Amino acid sequence: MTDETIQTRDNGERGAALIMALLTLALLLALTMGMSLTAISELGVSSTYGTQTVALEAAEAGLNHAASLVSNYNGADFTALLAIRPTPLSTDYMTGNNPFVTANAASFAPGCVMIDPEIPARGYQLRDGVTGAVVPDVYYRVSLIDDEPTTSPAVVRVPNFSPAAYSETIGVNADSAAVDKNNRLVIYSTGTFANASVTLEGWIAFLPFPALSANKNVEISGNAQITGAYGGVHSNSGIVENGNGWWVEQTVTATGTLTGDFAGQVGGFCGGNQPPLDLPPFVTRDPLISGDPYTPPRLQDFLIRRADILLIDPDFADGAHSLDQNDVGSPATRQLKSIANRLNINYALLAAQLDDTPGGNVQQGDPVAISVSRTVPGDFNSAGIPIKLADTTDVGWSHSNSGWSIIPNAAGASAGGHTVYAIGENNYDTSNQNLASAGSSTSNGGSILLNSNVGGNGAPIAVTMFSTGSIEVRGNVNITANLLDLQTGFLPPFVTPDVLMMAVEDIWVNGDFAANIAFTGVSYAGEAVKLSGSGSINGQMIAFNWPHVSGSPVDALNVVTGNFQLTLNQGDSIGRVKLYSWRQIKR
Amino acid sequence: MKPERKYESGFSLMELIMALMVLTVVMGIAFSLLNRFQQSYRYEEAYADAQRNARFAVARLNEIIRSAGTNPTANTTVNPTNFVLLLAPTTASGTAISSSSIQLRSDLNGDTLNTATVSSNSDVIVTSENVTLWLDAANMRIVMDDNTVTPPLSVTIADNIRTLTFTDPNGASNTNKAIQVQLVATPSGIPDGDPRYREVSYNATIRLRNR
């Protein structure tokens, strides 16, 4: 039996099947491995590019996060921001110099998310923008340094950066990694994902808008000169030139087209089809009451509340209720209520100051000057106390049919040292708030016209003027801003411009106007700006260009002509914090 | 025991011949299959290589183009429409809308010019301030010329690229705020008459970060 069994097992024909099976298996194995190799190698390639892309996007997120925190910094200036970095400074530009940590959160606007180094080597973990959930394995870390050239002896410097005679390397505090001298900083952001890492370098600065910036068309002609470090022109529409005597030192840019021959008359870049500037609407909607700019012409509340003198047109409050601001059936009451609320002055108190004959409705026959003090000095949200002055000449102003005017060479009181708000009739067509209909309205009251020798040569009068109408300057006028170092919600807190003139309608400067002594800052027209004659302004002109109403002195077009000289050299003006230069770093 | 041994026969000749015939047929089929699989594998590998090559080329172009226009001193004489210039062929108005070569300018060292090359061990992706990316069609490769030296110094960016087109996605308005890159990569070692010859086409829009 045993042998028979052995014979049966030895039957060789079954061996062929085994061999065949083994061979087939080997073959299949070889094929499978071959195919897998292709797939695996392709997967590896995809994965490398994928991680690199995610790391780049993380780095970019870090750059934008840091830039946003810089523009929300509430300290005095960029030097103060540099001072809250850890000490001693890291000498590696890419790492360690991060001021954006929770310990410094009080230095930034409330609600800002900081860039904490949650893992020291990798930084802050990326969050989902919608859910706030952490994104697995994606981090960015940032480092902020001053823009010290590579050749500077400063402890930390920008690599490959060797400009000639750079502002950071000359004068007081030259070559200091801790002191910013030109409103420019450099952010390095390193994004990591898995084992991939990308570093980006971003240059961030507060860049003022060009000296003349407008929403609508601008014409440059005559022998006008626009000069200085920010002596440029921008229009969010088009720019037309005329003649070859004018000169712009920096850029001439338009969102629309340039018309004319600009060759040889512009020092910097000149071109159309450029990105628009987001000019802040200083003439704007009421933040408390819905409406549009035509509901009542007004200036931004926190600006006009800085006025210490109100110049009120005759008859402005005539017929208004003397006590009840809610007597809204009367247009005069509505108008007075609107002004009282914006200035944060009790309606009845203001009405009483304007009323010539107490009892019944307000009767105001004369132009009135009212001095305003605040219950908490310096706090413009505290109530304003209005006191009527015996005569407008007590603050150096007079009124005529042409509007308000500074009394030249006043023997007694001077207009100097005050911020005035000239208030007059609202003539905008409020029954039809369609912007296009504005052209049919007559101009507002509250206009200012300076046409005499105001302010002697070398002795400017410090006065800031707000107007519900237009401001026109003729003659030999020498004034400088009274409202200095203004903080507004439209600008980073450390940008504090001086303000010279703000009008709901036009600003026309025509003559020997010379606000060039110690003044740097802003003039702002709700409608158009015209600069003509042989005047000069050391500052910035912004035209918001609401539709032109008939009767205000400048047509819709913004013009700079004659021998006018507009100069903007310093950074305390309207502009924006911008990430303006970007590149990838190899390390 | 001996009588029992007569049953211990090996394979008969016929059995062997049959087994070998079957084995030959099976192996023949198997090896022909293997050969075809191997050929397929080679083709697929070449195709995957082409894909990898195209992706690398696009990634590298992306890296180079998006940093164009670096301007650390915020110099106002910089013409932002010149960060990227599409070179010939041009339209009647002299403006190129799409081209196989592109010139990139930037200011790496802050001297307000576009004429320098920073040292090669510097920390930047591209060390020249003025480069031209172009397709060397004869050699099927993308080349980057450093225009700051004479004659321009050429570096190969990618091989086996048959076509390369740079286009301004804004068309004739030519704002140069973004550049669309289209390229076709060829598989190496496969004759283009082969029925299984395939090319890889890539298309990417690169936004200029400095515009």
Coordinates of N, CA, C and O in Angstrom, one line a residue, chain A residues 98 115-127 138-142 190 192:
Chain A
N98 N 9.9 88.8 15.1 CA 8.4 88.8 14.9 C 7.8 89.6 16.0 O 7.7 89.2 17.2
I115 N 0.3 86.5 14.9 CA 1.1 85.4 14.3 C 2.0 84.8 15.3 O 3.2 85.0 15.3
D116 N 1.4 84.0 16.2 CA 2.2 83.4 17.3 C 3.0 82.2 16.7 O 2.5 81.4 15.9
P117 N 4.3 82.1 17.2 CA 5.0 80.9 16.8 C 4.6 79.7 17.5 O 5.2 79.3 18.6
E118 N 3.5 79.1 17.1 CA 3.0 77.9 17.8 C 3.9 76.7 17.9 O 4.0 76.0 18.9
I119 N 4.6 76.5 16.8 CA 5.8 75.6 16.8 C 7.0 76.5 16.5 O 7.0 77.1 15.4
P120 N 7.9 76.7 17.4 CA 9.0 77.7 17.2 C 9.7 77.6 15.8 O 9.9 78.6 15.2
A121 N 10.0 76.4 15.3 CA 10.7 76.3 14.1 C 9.8 76.6 12.9 O 10.3 77.0 11.8
R122 N 8.5 76.4 13.0 CA 7.6 76.5 11.8 C 6.7 77.7 11.9 O 6.3 78.2 10.9
G123 N 6.4 78.1 13.1 CA 5.5 79.3 13.2 C 4.1 79.1 13.5 O 3.8 78.1 14.3
Y124 N 3.3 79.9 12.9 CA 1.8 79.9 13.2 C 1.2 78.9 12.2 O 1.5 78.9 11.0
Q125 N 0.2 78.1 12.8 CA -0.5 77.2 11.9 C -1.6 77.8 11.2 O -2.4 78.6 11.7
L126 N -1.6 77.6 9.9 CA -2.7 78.2 9.0 C -4.1 77.8 9.5 O -4.3 76.6 9.8
R127 N -5.0 78.8 9.5 CA -6.4 78.5 9.8 C -7.2 78.6 8.6 O -7.0 79.4 7.7
V138 N 0.4 72.8 7.9 CA 0.7 74.0 7.1 C 1.0 75.1 8.1 O 0.1 75.5 8.9
Y139 N 2.2 75.7 8.0 CA 2.6 76.8 9.0 C 3.2 77.9 8.2 O 3.7 77.8 7.1
Y140 N 3.2 79.1 8.9 CA 4.1 80.2 8.4 C 4.7 80.9 9.5 O 4.1 81.1 10.6
R141 N 5.9 81.4 9.3 CA 6.5 82.2 10.3 C 7.0 83.5 9.7 O 7.3 83.5 8.5
V142 N 6.9 84.6 10.4 CA 7.3 85.9 9.8 C 8.4 86.6 10.6 O 8.5 86.3 11.8
T190 N 8.0 82.7 5.8 CA 8.4 81.3 5.4 C 7.2 80.4 5.6 O 6.8 80.2 6.7
T192 N 5.6 76.6 5.4 CA 6.1 75.2 5.3 C 4.9 74.3 5.2 O 3.8 74.5 5.8

